[in-house]
Each structure stands twice: as C-alpha cells, then as structure tokens.
Amino acid sequence: MHRSAPRLTRILACAAVPVMLVVAGCSSDSDSGSKKDSGSSSAASPDAKTSPTVAAARFAKLSDPCKSISAKTIAKLVPQTKVKAGTAGKSTDVANRRSCSWNGLDDNGVKGSQYRWLDVSFLRYDSESSLGVSGEQRAKDNYAKEIAKAKATEGAKSVRTSPATGVGEAGTAIAYNLVKTGEDFTYATIVSRTGNVVVTLTYNGTGYAGAKSPASADLMKGAVAAAKEAVASVAVANK
C-alpha cells in the first residue's frame, strides 16, 4: 500500500489542473507522437524544382527577306528581274520563317538567253527553357540539317562542299549540277548561321537557245556576296 501512494498522489494532482495542462504535462506519449508526425511531414516535402537556366535568344525577329539583299546586287545577279521587289514566300509564322525569291530571263535573241533564279530563306529559333536548350544551340543543330538537305537535293550531280568564309558565324557552300526541263542548271547554295538564325541562299541558272550554262565559280561568287548581305540584315533588323 505504501508503494502505491506516490502514484495515487500524481493522478490526483493531474486531475486537479485544467484539461489543457493535463495534456501538456501528463500525456508525454501524445506529445512525443506529435513531434514525430511533424518531423515526418517536413521530411516528406520535396524541394521546389527549378527550370534550367538558358541564355535568351540573341535575335528576337527576322529581317524582311525581300529587302535583305540590295537592289544593286539583285540587278547584277538576276538580269531582267521579273519582279524587282522580290516575291515573298508564304508563311504562317513570319516571326520565325520568312523567304523571298527573284528570277529573270536575259534574252539575247539568236545569241541565246540566260536565266537566273535567286532565293533566300530565314529560320529563327527561340530558347527552350523547359528543355534547357538555347536558341543558338537549336540553330546550330538545324544549320547542320539544312546543309544535309541541300546536299541531298534530288537529282543533284557532282555535289561539292566547302567553307563559306566570312558568311555569318558559320557558313558552308554547296555546289552541284541539276538537269531541269531538259536543261543543265548550275547551282550554288550557301547555308549560314548567325546567332539563333539560319540563313539559306540558293542561286542557280542556265543558258537557253545555245547559250552556255554559267560557270559554277561565277555563281558561287555571286551567292557568297548576296548571302553576306542577307546575314548582315538580321543584326540590322534587331538594333
């Protein structure tokens, strides 16, 4: 009986205090469980995820492709240009895809005629934060694809590639021959990249009625000159 007296005294003491104090001072097991639950909840909360940081695209817009090459250059490369202002290509996304073309036939009667075609296209790539890929990297990837596409032109013969020095941050020249409408056409294509924009320019031509086809070297020289102007127009448009 004497051994149970202290225990009885503690029970009576707890019964004499308010309920809130009983819970705090007399229910040590409940308090311990609460602390465990709190710790478990904190441990279960995942850290907030952050999106990868990528550089913003350098160029926010494209230049007008029909104005990207000077009228003087067009007149030189495409004699007797049918539409001097150029013919804009159709696009549902002019912020990222634009193109323009010119063509003309220089008729010299019995001496034959010379036909020329010039077109330029622009592809712009935005940075993708969700994928952690910059616009410039996307342009680099697609620059390689555009080169492969030009080299794989259906019917192209004697395909040759070389660096296009001084055209953008990266430039490649692709030359080949192609038979169209029974005539031998000579092609010069320049694929270049400036920042997050890929510029592709194609210049081709042939001779009619006995006239000789243009020399590949001459077409390539003209294509490089025009491509430099087109690439430079992108930076001007974003000033």
CSV table of C-alpha atoms in Angstrom, one decimal:
chain,number,residue,atom,x,y,z
A,1,MET,CA,0.0,0.0,0.0
A,2,HIS,CA,2.8,2.4,0.8
A,3,ARG,CA,4.4,1.8,-2.6
A,4,SER,CA,1.2,2.9,-4.5
A,5,ALA,CA,0.8,6.2,-2.6
A,6,PRO,CA,3.1,8.3,-4.7
A,7,ARG,CA,1.4,7.1,-7.9
A,8,LEU,CA,-2.1,8.0,-6.5
A,9,THR,CA,-0.8,11.4,-5.5
A,10,ARG,CA,0.4,12.1,-9.1
A,11,ILE,CA,-3.0,11.0,-10.5
A,12,LEU,CA,-4.9,13.3,-8.2
A,13,ALA,CA,-2.6,16.2,-9.0
A,14,CYS,CA,-3.2,15.8,-12.7
A,15,ALA,CA,-6.9,15.6,-12.2
A,16,ALA,CA,-6.9,18.9,-10.2
A,17,VAL,CA,-5.4,21.0,-13.1
A,18,PRO,CA,-7.1,22.3,-16.2
A,19,VAL,CA,-7.5,19.9,-19.2
A,20,MET,CA,-5.0,21.8,-21.4
A,21,LEU,CA,-2.3,21.4,-18.7
A,22,VAL,CA,-3.1,17.7,-18.3
A,23,VAL,CA,-2.5,17.2,-22.0
A,24,ALA,CA,0.7,19.2,-21.9
A,25,GLY,CA,2.1,17.9,-18.6
A,26,CYS,CA,0.7,14.5,-18.2
A,27,SER,CA,0.4,13.0,-21.6
A,28,SER,CA,4.0,12.7,-22.6
A,29,ASP,CA,3.3,9.8,-25.1
A,30,SER,CA,0.9,12.0,-27.1
A,31,ASP,CA,3.4,14.9,-27.2
A,32,SER,CA,6.1,12.6,-28.4
A,33,GLY,CA,3.9,11.3,-31.2
A,34,SER,CA,3.0,14.8,-32.3
A,35,LYS,CA,6.7,15.7,-32.7
A,36,LYS,CA,7.3,12.6,-34.7
A,37,ASP,CA,4.4,13.4,-37.1
A,38,SER,CA,5.7,17.0,-37.6
A,39,GLY,CA,9.2,15.7,-38.5
A,40,SER,CA,7.8,13.1,-40.9
A,41,SER,CA,5.7,15.7,-42.7
A,42,SER,CA,8.7,18.0,-43.1
A,43,ALA,CA,10.9,15.3,-44.5
A,44,ALA,CA,8.2,14.2,-47.0
A,45,SER,CA,8.0,17.7,-48.6
A,46,PRO,CA,10.1,17.7,-51.8
A,47,ASP,CA,12.4,20.6,-52.6
A,48,ALA,CA,11.0,23.0,-55.1
A,49,LYS,CA,12.1,22.2,-58.7
A,50,THR,CA,13.7,25.0,-60.8
A,51,SER,CA,13.8,25.1,-64.6
A,52,PRO,CA,17.2,25.0,-66.3
A,53,THR,CA,18.6,28.4,-67.0
A,54,VAL,CA,19.4,29.1,-70.7
A,55,ALA,CA,20.6,32.2,-72.5
A,56,ALA,CA,17.9,34.2,-74.2
A,57,ALA,CA,17.8,34.1,-78.0
A,58,ARG,CA,20.0,36.8,-79.4
A,59,PHE,CA,17.7,37.9,-82.2
A,60,ALA,CA,14.0,38.5,-81.4
A,61,LYS,CA,12.9,39.0,-85.0
A,62,LEU,CA,13.8,38.4,-88.7
A,63,SER,CA,14.6,41.0,-91.3
A,64,ASP,CA,12.3,41.4,-94.4
A,65,PRO,CA,13.9,38.8,-96.8
A,66,CYS,CA,12.8,40.8,-99.8
A,67,LYS,CA,14.8,43.7,-98.5
A,68,SER,CA,17.7,41.7,-97.1
A,69,ILE,CA,19.7,41.9,-100.4
A,70,SER,CA,20.3,45.3,-102.1
A,71,ALA,CA,18.6,46.2,-105.3
A,72,LYS,CA,22.1,46.7,-106.8
A,73,THR,CA,23.1,43.2,-106.0
A,74,ILE,CA,19.8,41.8,-107.3
A,75,ALA,CA,20.2,43.7,-110.6
A,76,LYS,CA,23.7,42.3,-111.0
A,77,LEU,CA,22.9,38.7,-110.2
A,78,VAL,CA,19.4,38.5,-111.8
A,79,PRO,CA,19.4,40.5,-115.1
A,80,GLN,CA,16.0,41.4,-116.4
A,81,THR,CA,14.4,40.6,-113.0
A,82,LYS,CA,10.8,39.9,-113.5
A,83,VAL,CA,9.7,41.3,-110.0
A,84,LYS,CA,12.4,43.6,-108.8
A,85,ALA,CA,10.9,43.9,-105.3
A,86,GLY,CA,11.0,40.1,-105.0
A,87,THR,CA,8.3,37.6,-104.4
A,88,ALA,CA,7.7,36.8,-100.7
A,89,GLY,CA,7.2,33.2,-99.8
A,90,LYS,CA,4.0,32.2,-97.9
A,91,SER,CA,4.4,31.7,-94.2
A,92,THR,CA,2.0,31.3,-91.3
A,93,ASP,CA,4.8,32.2,-88.8
A,94,VAL,CA,6.6,35.2,-90.1
A,95,ALA,CA,8.4,35.7,-86.8
A,96,ASN,CA,10.4,32.5,-87.3
A,97,ARG,CA,10.1,31.6,-91.0
A,98,ARG,CA,10.4,34.0,-94.0
A,99,SER,CA,11.7,33.8,-97.6
A,100,CYS,CA,11.8,35.7,-100.8
A,101,SER,CA,12.8,34.9,-104.4
A,102,TRP,CA,13.8,36.7,-107.7
A,103,ASN,CA,14.1,35.4,-111.2
A,104,GLY,CA,14.7,36.8,-114.7
A,105,LEU,CA,15.5,35.9,-118.3
A,106,ASP,CA,18.0,37.9,-120.2
A,107,ASP,CA,17.0,37.3,-123.8
A,108,ASN,CA,19.8,37.9,-126.3
A,109,GLY,CA,17.9,36.7,-129.4
A,110,VAL,CA,20.0,34.4,-131.7
A,111,LYS,CA,22.8,34.6,-129.2
A,112,GLY,CA,20.8,32.7,-126.7
A,113,SER,CA,19.4,33.6,-123.3
A,114,GLN,CA,20.5,33.5,-119.7
A,115,TYR,CA,18.1,32.5,-116.9
A,116,ARG,CA,18.8,33.2,-113.3
A,117,TRP,CA,17.0,32.4,-110.0
A,118,LEU,CA,17.9,33.6,-106.5
A,119,ASP,CA,16.1,32.8,-103.3
A,120,VAL,CA,16.8,33.4,-99.6
A,121,SER,CA,15.2,31.9,-96.5
A,122,PHE,CA,15.4,32.7,-92.8
A,123,LEU,CA,14.7,30.4,-89.9
A,124,ARG,CA,14.8,31.7,-86.3
A,125,TYR,CA,14.9,29.6,-83.2
A,126,ASP,CA,13.8,30.6,-79.7
A,127,SER,CA,15.4,29.3,-76.5
A,128,GLU,CA,13.5,26.5,-74.8
A,129,SER,CA,13.9,26.9,-71.0
A,130,SER,CA,11.8,23.8,-70.3
A,131,LEU,CA,14.3,21.7,-72.3
A,132,GLY,CA,17.4,23.6,-71.2
A,133,VAL,CA,18.3,24.4,-74.9
A,134,SER,CA,19.3,27.8,-76.1
A,135,GLY,CA,18.1,29.3,-79.4
A,136,GLU,CA,21.7,29.3,-80.6
A,137,GLN,CA,22.1,25.6,-80.0
A,138,ARG,CA,18.9,24.9,-81.8
A,139,ALA,CA,20.1,27.0,-84.7
A,140,LYS,CA,23.4,25.0,-84.7
A,141,ASP,CA,21.5,21.7,-84.9
A,142,ASN,CA,19.3,22.9,-87.7
A,143,TYR,CA,22.2,24.5,-89.6
A,144,ALA,CA,23.7,21.0,-90.0
A,145,LYS,CA,20.3,19.7,-91.1
A,146,GLU,CA,20.0,22.4,-93.8
A,147,ILE,CA,23.4,21.5,-95.2
A,148,ALA,CA,22.4,17.9,-95.4
A,149,LYS,CA,19.2,18.8,-97.1
A,150,ALA,CA,21.0,20.9,-99.8
A,151,LYS,CA,23.5,18.1,-100.4
A,152,ALA,CA,20.7,15.6,-100.7
A,153,THR,CA,18.8,17.6,-103.4
A,154,GLU,CA,17.0,15.1,-105.7
A,155,GLY,CA,18.8,14.7,-109.0
A,156,ALA,CA,21.9,16.7,-107.9
A,157,LYS,CA,25.1,15.7,-109.6
A,158,SER,CA,28.8,16.4,-108.8
A,159,VAL,CA,27.9,17.7,-105.3
A,160,ARG,CA,30.8,19.7,-103.8
A,161,THR,CA,31.0,21.4,-100.4
A,162,SER,CA,33.5,23.9,-99.0
A,163,PRO,CA,33.6,26.6,-96.2
A,164,ALA,CA,31.9,29.8,-97.0
A,165,THR,CA,34.4,32.1,-95.3
A,166,GLY,CA,33.1,35.4,-93.8
A,167,VAL,CA,29.4,34.4,-94.1
A,168,GLY,CA,27.9,34.6,-90.5
A,169,GLU,CA,29.4,32.7,-87.6
A,170,ALA,CA,29.4,29.5,-89.6
A,171,GLY,CA,28.9,29.1,-93.4
A,172,THR,CA,29.0,26.2,-95.9
A,173,ALA,CA,28.9,26.4,-99.7
A,174,ILE,CA,27.3,23.6,-101.6
A,175,ALA,CA,27.7,23.4,-105.4
A,176,TYR,CA,26.1,20.9,-107.8
A,177,ASN,CA,24.6,20.5,-111.2
A,178,LEU,CA,21.0,19.6,-111.9
A,179,VAL,CA,19.0,18.8,-115.1
A,180,LYS,CA,15.6,20.5,-115.2
A,181,THR,CA,13.2,20.9,-118.1
A,182,GLY,CA,15.8,19.3,-120.3
A,183,GLU,CA,18.5,22.0,-119.5
A,184,ASP,CA,21.6,21.8,-117.4
A,185,PHE,CA,21.3,24.1,-114.4
A,186,THR,CA,24.3,25.1,-112.2
A,187,TYR,CA,23.5,25.6,-108.5
A,188,ALA,CA,25.3,27.5,-105.7
A,189,THR,CA,23.8,27.2,-102.2
A,190,ILE,CA,25.1,29.0,-99.1
A,191,VAL,CA,23.9,27.8,-95.7
A,192,SER,CA,25.0,30.0,-92.8
A,193,ARG,CA,24.2,30.7,-89.2
A,194,THR,CA,24.2,34.0,-87.2
A,195,GLY,CA,23.2,33.6,-83.5
A,196,ASN,CA,19.9,31.8,-83.4
A,197,VAL,CA,19.1,32.3,-87.1
A,198,VAL,CA,19.9,30.1,-90.1
A,199,VAL,CA,20.1,31.7,-93.5
A,200,THR,CA,19.9,29.6,-96.7
A,201,LEU,CA,20.6,31.3,-100.1
A,202,THR,CA,20.4,29.5,-103.4
A,203,TYR,CA,21.5,30.9,-106.7
A,204,ASN,CA,21.1,29.0,-109.9
A,205,GLY,CA,20.9,29.5,-113.7
A,206,THR,CA,21.2,28.0,-117.2
A,207,GLY,CA,21.7,29.0,-120.8
A,208,TYR,CA,18.9,28.7,-123.4
A,209,ALA,CA,18.9,28.5,-127.1
A,210,GLY,CA,22.5,27.5,-127.4
A,211,ALA,CA,23.9,29.8,-124.7
A,212,LYS,CA,26.4,28.3,-122.3
A,213,SER,CA,25.4,27.5,-118.7
A,214,PRO,CA,27.0,29.8,-116.2
A,215,ALA,CA,30.3,28.8,-114.6
A,216,SER,CA,30.0,27.3,-111.1
A,217,ALA,CA,32.7,29.6,-109.8
A,218,ASP,CA,30.9,32.7,-111.0
A,219,LEU,CA,27.6,31.6,-109.5
A,220,MET,CA,29.3,30.8,-106.2
A,221,LYS,CA,31.0,34.2,-106.0
A,222,GLY,CA,27.6,35.9,-106.5
A,223,ALA,CA,25.9,33.6,-104.0
A,224,VAL,CA,28.5,34.4,-101.3
A,225,ALA,CA,28.2,38.2,-101.9
A,226,ALA,CA,24.4,38.0,-101.6
A,227,ALA,CA,24.5,35.7,-98.5
A,228,LYS,CA,26.7,38.2,-96.7
A,229,GLU,CA,24.1,40.9,-97.2
A,230,ALA,CA,21.3,38.7,-96.1
A,231,VAL,CA,23.1,37.6,-92.9
A,232,ALA,CA,24.0,41.2,-92.0
A,233,SER,CA,20.4,42.3,-92.4
A,234,VAL,CA,19.4,40.2,-89.4
A,235,ALA,CA,21.6,42.2,-87.0
A,236,VAL,CA,20.3,45.5,-88.5
A,237,ALA,CA,16.7,44.4,-88.0
A,238,ASN,CA,17.3,43.8,-84.3
A,239,LYS,CA,19.0,47.1,-83.5
